[in-house]
Amino acid sequence: MLVRMTTNADGAARSPQQAQPRTPPQPPRRRAPAGAAVLREDVTEAIRAAVFGELAAVGYARMSIEGIARRAGVGKTAVYRRWRSKLHLVLDLVSAIAVQGLPAPDTGTLEGDLRLLYEVTSRALRHPVASQVIPDLQAEAARNPEIAEALQKALREGQAGVANGIVEAARARGEIRPDIDGELALDLMSGPLYWRAVVIRGPKPPKGYLESLTRATAAALKAL
């Protein structure tokens, strides 16, 4: 059999196989995930928003996956891909609230930090969704230990992170005693607004209430 030969630059013969450079092997292409593997973030956020809307509208007991999906504009399967049940959905959202927390005030004074904390917290608790959701979940917490644990974490730990920051800053500035009782300080700082919003469920605080509360709380913290 005749084999066609070519010549290198140095005059050496080479075969056709040697004449053509070899193409390195290409790695296999990955298939794009499909179906349950794709969890679009915009759909997830729409579902989360729908949960808060359903809780405010009908409460936890009457809330359903069907209602959540309808409000979010998705199918039920989109919800079940992310959460096994409405309980797990609500627990996930409540836990997320605990992680996010409130912005930490940094005004340079104890009273300034307290005043800003109370303004932000008061607005948040007066929000139509929060004013309906928190009392409803508290009622469910009395019957469901999982909800009770998640709600306590969301309300207490989320607030505690900010309150501890205020206390630490005030301690560093010498505005309060170094050995202040942190648990008692948290109760003094957080209790009044939650009492009004969750227990009494009263309207917007009267004019001057937040200023008076700020002065009273600051004085109490300094006296501890």
PDB file of C-alpha atoms in Angstrom:
ATOM      1  CA  MET A   1       0.000   0.000   0.000  1.00  0.00           C
ATOM      2  CA  LEU A   2       1.328   3.408  -0.935  1.00  0.00           C
ATOM      3  CA  VAL A   3       1.550   5.983   1.807  1.00  0.00           C
ATOM      4  CA  ARG A   4       1.812   9.629   0.888  1.00  0.00           C
ATOM      5  CA  MET A   5       4.666  11.297   2.718  1.00  0.00           C
ATOM      6  CA  THR A   6       5.315  14.999   3.352  1.00  0.00           C
ATOM      7  CA  THR A   7       8.509  16.715   4.284  1.00  0.00           C
ATOM      8  CA  ASN A   8       9.355  18.555   7.474  1.00  0.00           C
ATOM      9  CA  ALA A   9      11.347  21.783   7.470  1.00  0.00           C
ATOM     10  CA  ASP A  10      14.487  19.709   8.204  1.00  0.00           C
ATOM     11  CA  GLY A  11      13.808  17.421   5.246  1.00  0.00           C
ATOM     12  CA  ALA A  12      12.596  14.466   7.297  1.00  0.00           C
ATOM     13  CA  ALA A  13       9.623  12.624   5.991  1.00  0.00           C
ATOM     14  CA  ARG A  14       6.399  12.477   7.930  1.00  0.00           C
ATOM     15  CA  SER A  15       3.173  10.614   7.489  1.00  0.00           C
ATOM     16  CA  PRO A  16      -0.291  12.195   7.101  1.00  0.00           C
ATOM     17  CA  GLN A  17      -0.960  11.357  10.728  1.00  0.00           C
ATOM     18  CA  GLN A  18       2.145  13.338  11.707  1.00  0.00           C
ATOM     19  CA  ALA A  19       1.295  16.157   9.326  1.00  0.00           C
ATOM     20  CA  GLN A  20      -1.961  17.110  11.078  1.00  0.00           C
ATOM     21  CA  PRO A  21      -1.712  18.362  14.686  1.00  0.00           C
ATOM     22  CA  ARG A  22      -3.770  16.359  17.093  1.00  0.00           C
ATOM     23  CA  THR A  23      -6.812  18.062  18.642  1.00  0.00           C
ATOM     24  CA  PRO A  24      -6.830  17.651  22.421  1.00  0.00           C
ATOM     25  CA  PRO A  25      -9.871  15.789  23.729  1.00  0.00           C
ATOM     26  CA  GLN A  26     -12.692  17.998  24.918  1.00  0.00           C
ATOM     27  CA  PRO A  27     -14.287  17.424  28.323  1.00  0.00           C
ATOM     28  CA  PRO A  28     -17.889  16.240  28.149  1.00  0.00           C
ATOM     29  CA  ARG A  29     -20.454  19.009  28.362  1.00  0.00           C
ATOM     30  CA  ARG A  30     -22.661  19.129  31.419  1.00  0.00           C
ATOM     31  CA  ARG A  31     -26.352  19.181  30.840  1.00  0.00           C
ATOM     32  CA  ALA A  32     -28.137  22.136  32.320  1.00  0.00           C
ATOM     33  CA  PRO A  33     -30.185  21.134  35.377  1.00  0.00           C
ATOM     34  CA  ALA A  34     -33.886  20.857  34.803  1.00  0.00           C
ATOM     35  CA  GLY A  35     -37.061  20.290  36.764  1.00  0.00           C
ATOM     36  CA  ALA A  36     -36.690  20.193  40.537  1.00  0.00           C
ATOM     37  CA  ALA A  37     -32.982  21.048  40.294  1.00  0.00           C
ATOM     38  CA  VAL A  38     -33.834  24.581  39.148  1.00  0.00           C
ATOM     39  CA  LEU A  39     -35.131  26.775  41.964  1.00  0.00           C
ATOM     40  CA  ARG A  40     -35.523  30.285  40.623  1.00  0.00           C
ATOM     41  CA  GLU A  41     -34.891  32.893  43.269  1.00  0.00           C
ATOM     42  CA  ASP A  42     -37.659  35.177  42.001  1.00  0.00           C
ATOM     43  CA  VAL A  43     -40.180  32.355  42.413  1.00  0.00           C
ATOM     44  CA  THR A  44     -38.888  31.612  45.911  1.00  0.00           C
ATOM     45  CA  GLU A  45     -39.247  35.262  46.910  1.00  0.00           C
ATOM     46  CA  ALA A  46     -42.755  35.407  45.441  1.00  0.00           C
ATOM     47  CA  ILE A  47     -43.738  32.393  47.539  1.00  0.00           C
ATOM     48  CA  ARG A  48     -42.273  33.918  50.700  1.00  0.00           C
ATOM     49  CA  ALA A  49     -44.180  37.141  50.118  1.00  0.00           C
ATOM     50  CA  ALA A  50     -47.343  35.141  49.494  1.00  0.00           C
ATOM     51  CA  VAL A  51     -46.931  33.327  52.819  1.00  0.00           C
ATOM     52  CA  PHE A  52     -46.907  36.600  54.738  1.00  0.00           C
ATOM     53  CA  GLY A  53     -49.928  37.758  52.761  1.00  0.00           C
ATOM     54  CA  GLU A  54     -51.841  34.554  53.510  1.00  0.00           C
ATOM     55  CA  LEU A  55     -50.916  34.640  57.201  1.00  0.00           C
ATOM     56  CA  ALA A  56     -52.203  38.191  57.466  1.00  0.00           C
ATOM     57  CA  ALA A  57     -55.369  37.409  55.512  1.00  0.00           C
ATOM     58  CA  VAL A  58     -56.506  34.042  56.885  1.00  0.00           C
ATOM     59  CA  GLY A  59     -54.121  33.038  59.685  1.00  0.00           C
ATOM     60  CA  TYR A  60     -51.939  29.972  60.051  1.00  0.00           C
ATOM     61  CA  ALA A  61     -54.730  27.481  60.745  1.00  0.00           C
ATOM     62  CA  ARG A  62     -56.624  28.301  57.527  1.00  0.00           C
ATOM     63  CA  MET A  63     -53.575  28.904  55.398  1.00  0.00           C
ATOM     64  CA  SER A  64     -53.011  26.299  52.683  1.00  0.00           C
ATOM     65  CA  ILE A  65     -50.373  25.485  50.102  1.00  0.00           C
ATOM     66  CA  GLU A  66     -53.040  26.012  47.436  1.00  0.00           C
ATOM     67  CA  GLY A  67     -53.728  29.530  48.703  1.00  0.00           C
ATOM     68  CA  ILE A  68     -50.038  30.352  48.888  1.00  0.00           C
ATOM     69  CA  ALA A  69     -49.437  29.123  45.343  1.00  0.00           C
ATOM     70  CA  ARG A  70     -52.423  31.026  44.012  1.00  0.00           C
ATOM     71  CA  ARG A  71     -51.302  34.268  45.667  1.00  0.00           C
ATOM     72  CA  ALA A  72     -47.727  33.776  44.399  1.00  0.00           C
ATOM     73  CA  GLY A  73     -48.902  32.973  40.875  1.00  0.00           C
ATOM     74  CA  VAL A  74     -47.174  29.582  40.791  1.00  0.00           C
ATOM     75  CA  GLY A  75     -48.184  25.942  40.864  1.00  0.00           C
ATOM     76  CA  LYS A  76     -48.310  23.874  44.065  1.00  0.00           C
ATOM     77  CA  THR A  77     -45.333  21.853  42.885  1.00  0.00           C
ATOM     78  CA  ALA A  78     -43.176  24.998  42.988  1.00  0.00           C
ATOM     79  CA  VAL A  79     -43.966  25.312  46.694  1.00  0.00           C
ATOM     80  CA  TYR A  80     -43.436  21.634  47.483  1.00  0.00           C
ATOM     81  CA  ARG A  81     -40.078  21.669  45.707  1.00  0.00           C
ATOM     82  CA  ARG A  82     -38.871  24.092  48.330  1.00  0.00           C
ATOM     83  CA  TRP A  83     -40.777  23.122  51.490  1.00  0.00           C
ATOM     84  CA  ARG A  84     -42.401  19.877  52.607  1.00  0.00           C
ATOM     85  CA  SER A  85     -45.392  21.511  54.278  1.00  0.00           C
ATOM     86  CA  LYS A  86     -46.788  24.840  55.365  1.00  0.00           C
ATOM     87  CA  LEU A  87     -45.279  24.256  58.806  1.00  0.00           C
ATOM     88  CA  HIS A  88     -41.768  23.954  57.381  1.00  0.00           C
ATOM     89  CA  LEU A  89     -42.428  26.974  55.181  1.00  0.00           C
ATOM     90  CA  VAL A  90     -43.445  29.160  58.103  1.00  0.00           C
ATOM     91  CA  LEU A  91     -40.604  27.888  60.284  1.00  0.00           C
ATOM     92  CA  ASP A  92     -38.125  28.732  57.539  1.00  0.00           C
ATOM     93  CA  LEU A  93     -39.467  32.267  57.193  1.00  0.00           C
ATOM     94  CA  VAL A  94     -39.528  32.894  60.930  1.00  0.00           C
ATOM     95  CA  SER A  95     -35.960  31.623  61.248  1.00  0.00           C
ATOM     96  CA  ALA A  96     -34.891  33.902  58.391  1.00  0.00           C
ATOM     97  CA  ILE A  97     -36.288  36.887  60.287  1.00  0.00           C
ATOM     98  CA  ALA A  98     -34.086  35.981  63.244  1.00  0.00           C
ATOM     99  CA  VAL A  99     -31.005  35.919  61.049  1.00  0.00           C
ATOM    100  CA  GLN A 100     -31.743  39.251  59.402  1.00  0.00           C
ATOM    101  CA  GLY A 101     -32.494  41.090  62.632  1.00  0.00           C
ATOM    102  CA  LEU A 102     -32.701  44.860  62.907  1.00  0.00           C
ATOM    103  CA  PRO A 103     -30.113  47.425  61.871  1.00  0.00           C
ATOM    104  CA  ALA A 104     -27.765  48.248  64.759  1.00  0.00           C
ATOM    105  CA  PRO A 105     -27.992  51.947  65.741  1.00  0.00           C
ATOM    106  CA  ASP A 106     -24.718  53.846  66.052  1.00  0.00           C
ATOM    107  CA  THR A 107     -25.528  57.432  67.027  1.00  0.00           C
ATOM    108  CA  GLY A 108     -22.781  57.860  69.627  1.00  0.00           C
ATOM    109  CA  THR A 109     -25.043  58.054  72.696  1.00  0.00           C
ATOM    110  CA  LEU A 110     -27.190  55.591  74.617  1.00  0.00           C
ATOM    111  CA  GLU A 111     -30.340  57.699  74.307  1.00  0.00           C
ATOM    112  CA  GLY A 112     -29.749  58.260  70.605  1.00  0.00           C
ATOM    113  CA  ASP A 113     -29.320  54.529  69.985  1.00  0.00           C
ATOM    114  CA  LEU A 114     -32.444  53.698  71.994  1.00  0.00           C
ATOM    115  CA  ARG A 115     -34.510  56.334  70.217  1.00  0.00           C
ATOM    116  CA  LEU A 116     -33.529  54.995  66.787  1.00  0.00           C
ATOM    117  CA  LEU A 117     -34.154  51.415  67.889  1.00  0.00           C
ATOM    118  CA  TYR A 118     -37.640  52.301  69.100  1.00  0.00           C
ATOM    119  CA  GLU A 119     -38.499  54.184  65.927  1.00  0.00           C
ATOM    120  CA  VAL A 120     -37.512  51.258  63.696  1.00  0.00           C
ATOM    121  CA  THR A 121     -39.126  48.617  65.912  1.00  0.00           C
ATOM    122  CA  SER A 122     -42.331  50.585  66.329  1.00  0.00           C
ATOM    123  CA  ARG A 123     -42.751  50.991  62.578  1.00  0.00           C
ATOM    124  CA  ALA A 124     -42.020  47.315  61.983  1.00  0.00           C
ATOM    125  CA  LEU A 125     -44.529  46.137  64.583  1.00  0.00           C
ATOM    126  CA  ARG A 126     -47.229  48.467  63.237  1.00  0.00           C
ATOM    127  CA  HIS A 127     -46.894  47.076  59.726  1.00  0.00           C
ATOM    128  CA  PRO A 128     -50.241  45.469  58.756  1.00  0.00           C
ATOM    129  CA  VAL A 129     -48.618  42.123  58.033  1.00  0.00           C
ATOM    130  CA  ALA A 130     -46.564  42.006  61.229  1.00  0.00           C
ATOM    131  CA  SER A 131     -49.480  43.141  63.393  1.00  0.00           C
ATOM    132  CA  GLN A 132     -51.519  40.180  62.126  1.00  0.00           C
ATOM    133  CA  VAL A 133     -48.830  37.544  61.717  1.00  0.00           C
ATOM    134  CA  ILE A 134     -47.031  37.788  65.066  1.00  0.00           C
ATOM    135  CA  PRO A 135     -50.124  37.406  67.310  1.00  0.00           C
ATOM    136  CA  ASP A 136     -51.426  34.578  65.116  1.00  0.00           C
ATOM    137  CA  LEU A 137     -48.137  32.693  65.281  1.00  0.00           C
ATOM    138  CA  GLN A 138     -48.006  33.208  69.028  1.00  0.00           C
ATOM    139  CA  ALA A 139     -51.403  31.568  69.323  1.00  0.00           C
ATOM    140  CA  GLU A 140     -50.174  28.653  67.223  1.00  0.00           C
ATOM    141  CA  ALA A 141     -46.988  28.474  69.302  1.00  0.00           C
ATOM    142  CA  ALA A 142     -49.063  27.533  72.329  1.00  0.00           C
ATOM    143  CA  ARG A 143     -50.089  24.361  70.459  1.00  0.00           C
ATOM    144  CA  ASN A 144     -46.985  23.663  68.384  1.00  0.00           C
ATOM    145  CA  PRO A 145     -43.538  23.424  70.066  1.00  0.00           C
ATOM    146  CA  GLU A 146     -41.712  23.814  66.727  1.00  0.00           C
ATOM    147  CA  ILE A 147     -43.424  27.115  65.992  1.00  0.00           C
ATOM    148  CA  ALA A 148     -42.848  28.214  69.581  1.00  0.00           C
ATOM    149  CA  GLU A 149     -39.116  27.559  69.320  1.00  0.00           C
ATOM    150  CA  ALA A 150     -38.762  29.287  65.943  1.00  0.00           C
ATOM    151  CA  LEU A 151     -40.845  32.284  67.016  1.00  0.00           C
ATOM    152  CA  GLN A 152     -38.868  32.721  70.212  1.00  0.00           C
ATOM    153  CA  LYS A 153     -35.656  32.619  68.216  1.00  0.00           C
ATOM    154  CA  ALA A 154     -36.935  35.164  65.714  1.00  0.00           C
ATOM    155  CA  LEU A 155     -38.292  37.630  68.240  1.00  0.00           C
ATOM    156  CA  ARG A 156     -35.728  37.271  70.987  1.00  0.00           C
ATOM    157  CA  GLU A 157     -32.465  36.532  69.209  1.00  0.00           C
ATOM    158  CA  GLY A 158     -33.126  39.044  66.453  1.00  0.00           C
ATOM    159  CA  GLN A 159     -33.767  41.761  69.015  1.00  0.00           C
ATOM    160  CA  ALA A 160     -31.005  40.555  71.345  1.00  0.00           C
ATOM    161  CA  GLY A 161     -28.296  41.061  68.736  1.00  0.00           C
ATOM    162  CA  VAL A 162     -29.177  44.729  68.371  1.00  0.00           C
ATOM    163  CA  ALA A 163     -29.782  45.294  72.083  1.00  0.00           C
ATOM    164  CA  ASN A 164     -26.460  43.726  72.998  1.00  0.00           C
ATOM    165  CA  GLY A 165     -24.736  46.001  70.517  1.00  0.00           C
ATOM    166  CA  ILE A 166     -26.321  49.056  72.140  1.00  0.00           C
ATOM    167  CA  VAL A 167     -25.335  47.853  75.601  1.00  0.00           C
ATOM    168  CA  GLU A 168     -21.761  47.111  74.570  1.00  0.00           C
ATOM    169  CA  ALA A 169     -21.369  50.530  72.953  1.00  0.00           C
ATOM    170  CA  ALA A 170     -22.810  52.272  76.023  1.00  0.00           C
ATOM    171  CA  ARG A 171     -20.504  50.266  78.271  1.00  0.00           C
ATOM    172  CA  ALA A 172     -17.472  51.230  76.183  1.00  0.00           C
ATOM    173  CA  ARG A 173     -18.456  54.913  76.440  1.00  0.00           C
ATOM    174  CA  GLY A 174     -18.849  54.613  80.211  1.00  0.00           C
ATOM    175  CA  GLU A 175     -22.573  55.423  80.143  1.00  0.00           C
ATOM    176  CA  ILE A 176     -23.564  52.254  82.030  1.00  0.00           C
ATOM    177  CA  ARG A 177     -21.897  49.966  84.540  1.00  0.00           C
ATOM    178  CA  PRO A 178     -19.449  47.379  83.192  1.00  0.00           C
ATOM    179  CA  ASP A 179     -21.213  44.551  85.065  1.00  0.00           C
ATOM    180  CA  ILE A 180     -24.723  45.356  83.843  1.00  0.00           C
ATOM    181  CA  ASP A 181     -27.150  42.400  83.696  1.00  0.00           C
ATOM    182  CA  GLY A 182     -27.510  41.757  79.949  1.00  0.00           C
ATOM    183  CA  GLU A 183     -30.742  39.748  80.220  1.00  0.00           C
ATOM    184  CA  LEU A 184     -32.433  42.392  82.343  1.00  0.00           C
ATOM    185  CA  ALA A 185     -31.211  45.098  79.991  1.00  0.00           C
ATOM    186  CA  LEU A 186     -32.761  43.267  77.031  1.00  0.00           C
ATOM    187  CA  ASP A 187     -36.087  42.946  78.861  1.00  0.00           C
ATOM    188  CA  LEU A 188     -36.108  46.652  79.705  1.00  0.00           C
ATOM    189  CA  MET A 189     -35.260  47.684  76.163  1.00  0.00           C
ATOM    190  CA  SER A 190     -37.558  45.343  74.226  1.00  0.00           C
ATOM    191  CA  GLY A 191     -40.487  44.719  76.538  1.00  0.00           C
ATOM    192  CA  PRO A 192     -42.589  47.908  76.288  1.00  0.00           C
ATOM    193  CA  LEU A 193     -43.057  48.008  72.509  1.00  0.00           C
ATOM    194  CA  TYR A 194     -43.810  44.286  72.232  1.00  0.00           C
ATOM    195  CA  TRP A 195     -46.292  44.607  75.086  1.00  0.00           C
ATOM    196  CA  ARG A 196     -48.167  47.353  73.261  1.00  0.00           C
ATOM    197  CA  ALA A 197     -47.989  45.709  69.837  1.00  0.00           C
ATOM    198  CA  VAL A 198     -48.587  42.040  70.689  1.00  0.00           C
ATOM    199  CA  VAL A 199     -50.474  41.949  73.991  1.00  0.00           C
ATOM    200  CA  ILE A 200     -52.495  45.160  74.040  1.00  0.00           C
ATOM    201  CA  ARG A 201     -52.466  45.451  70.229  1.00  0.00           C
ATOM    202  CA  GLY A 202     -53.094  49.134  70.550  1.00  0.00           C
ATOM    203  CA  PRO A 203     -52.866  51.790  67.835  1.00  0.00           C
ATOM    204  CA  LYS A 204     -49.865  53.944  67.048  1.00  0.00           C
ATOM    205  CA  PRO A 205     -48.159  55.143  70.257  1.00  0.00           C
ATOM    206  CA  PRO A 206     -49.316  58.594  71.360  1.00  0.00           C
ATOM    207  CA  LYS A 207     -47.247  61.645  70.557  1.00  0.00           C
ATOM    208  CA  GLY A 208     -44.137  61.858  72.694  1.00  0.00           C
ATOM    209  CA  TYR A 209     -44.370  58.231  73.837  1.00  0.00           C
ATOM    210  CA  LEU A 210     -41.134  57.090  72.166  1.00  0.00           C
ATOM    211  CA  GLU A 211     -39.211  60.057  73.579  1.00  0.00           C
ATOM    212  CA  SER A 212     -40.486  59.328  77.093  1.00  0.00           C
ATOM    213  CA  LEU A 213     -39.765  55.632  76.688  1.00  0.00           C
ATOM    214  CA  THR A 214     -36.239  56.418  75.523  1.00  0.00           C
ATOM    215  CA  ARG A 215     -35.481  58.604  78.548  1.00  0.00           C
ATOM    216  CA  ALA A 216     -37.011  56.124  80.994  1.00  0.00           C
ATOM    217  CA  THR A 217     -35.163  53.148  79.519  1.00  0.00           C
ATOM    218  CA  ALA A 218     -31.837  54.983  79.438  1.00  0.00           C
ATOM    219  CA  ALA A 219     -32.276  55.991  83.082  1.00  0.00           C
ATOM    220  CA  ALA A 220     -33.169  52.417  84.031  1.00  0.00           C
ATOM    221  CA  LEU A 221     -30.132  50.986  82.247  1.00  0.00           C
ATOM    222  CA  LYS A 222     -27.851  53.466  83.982  1.00  0.00           C
ATOM    223  CA  ALA A 223     -29.358  52.497  87.332  1.00  0.00           C
ATOM    224  CA  LEU A 224     -28.779  48.749  86.898  1.00  0.00           C
TER     225      LEU A 224
END
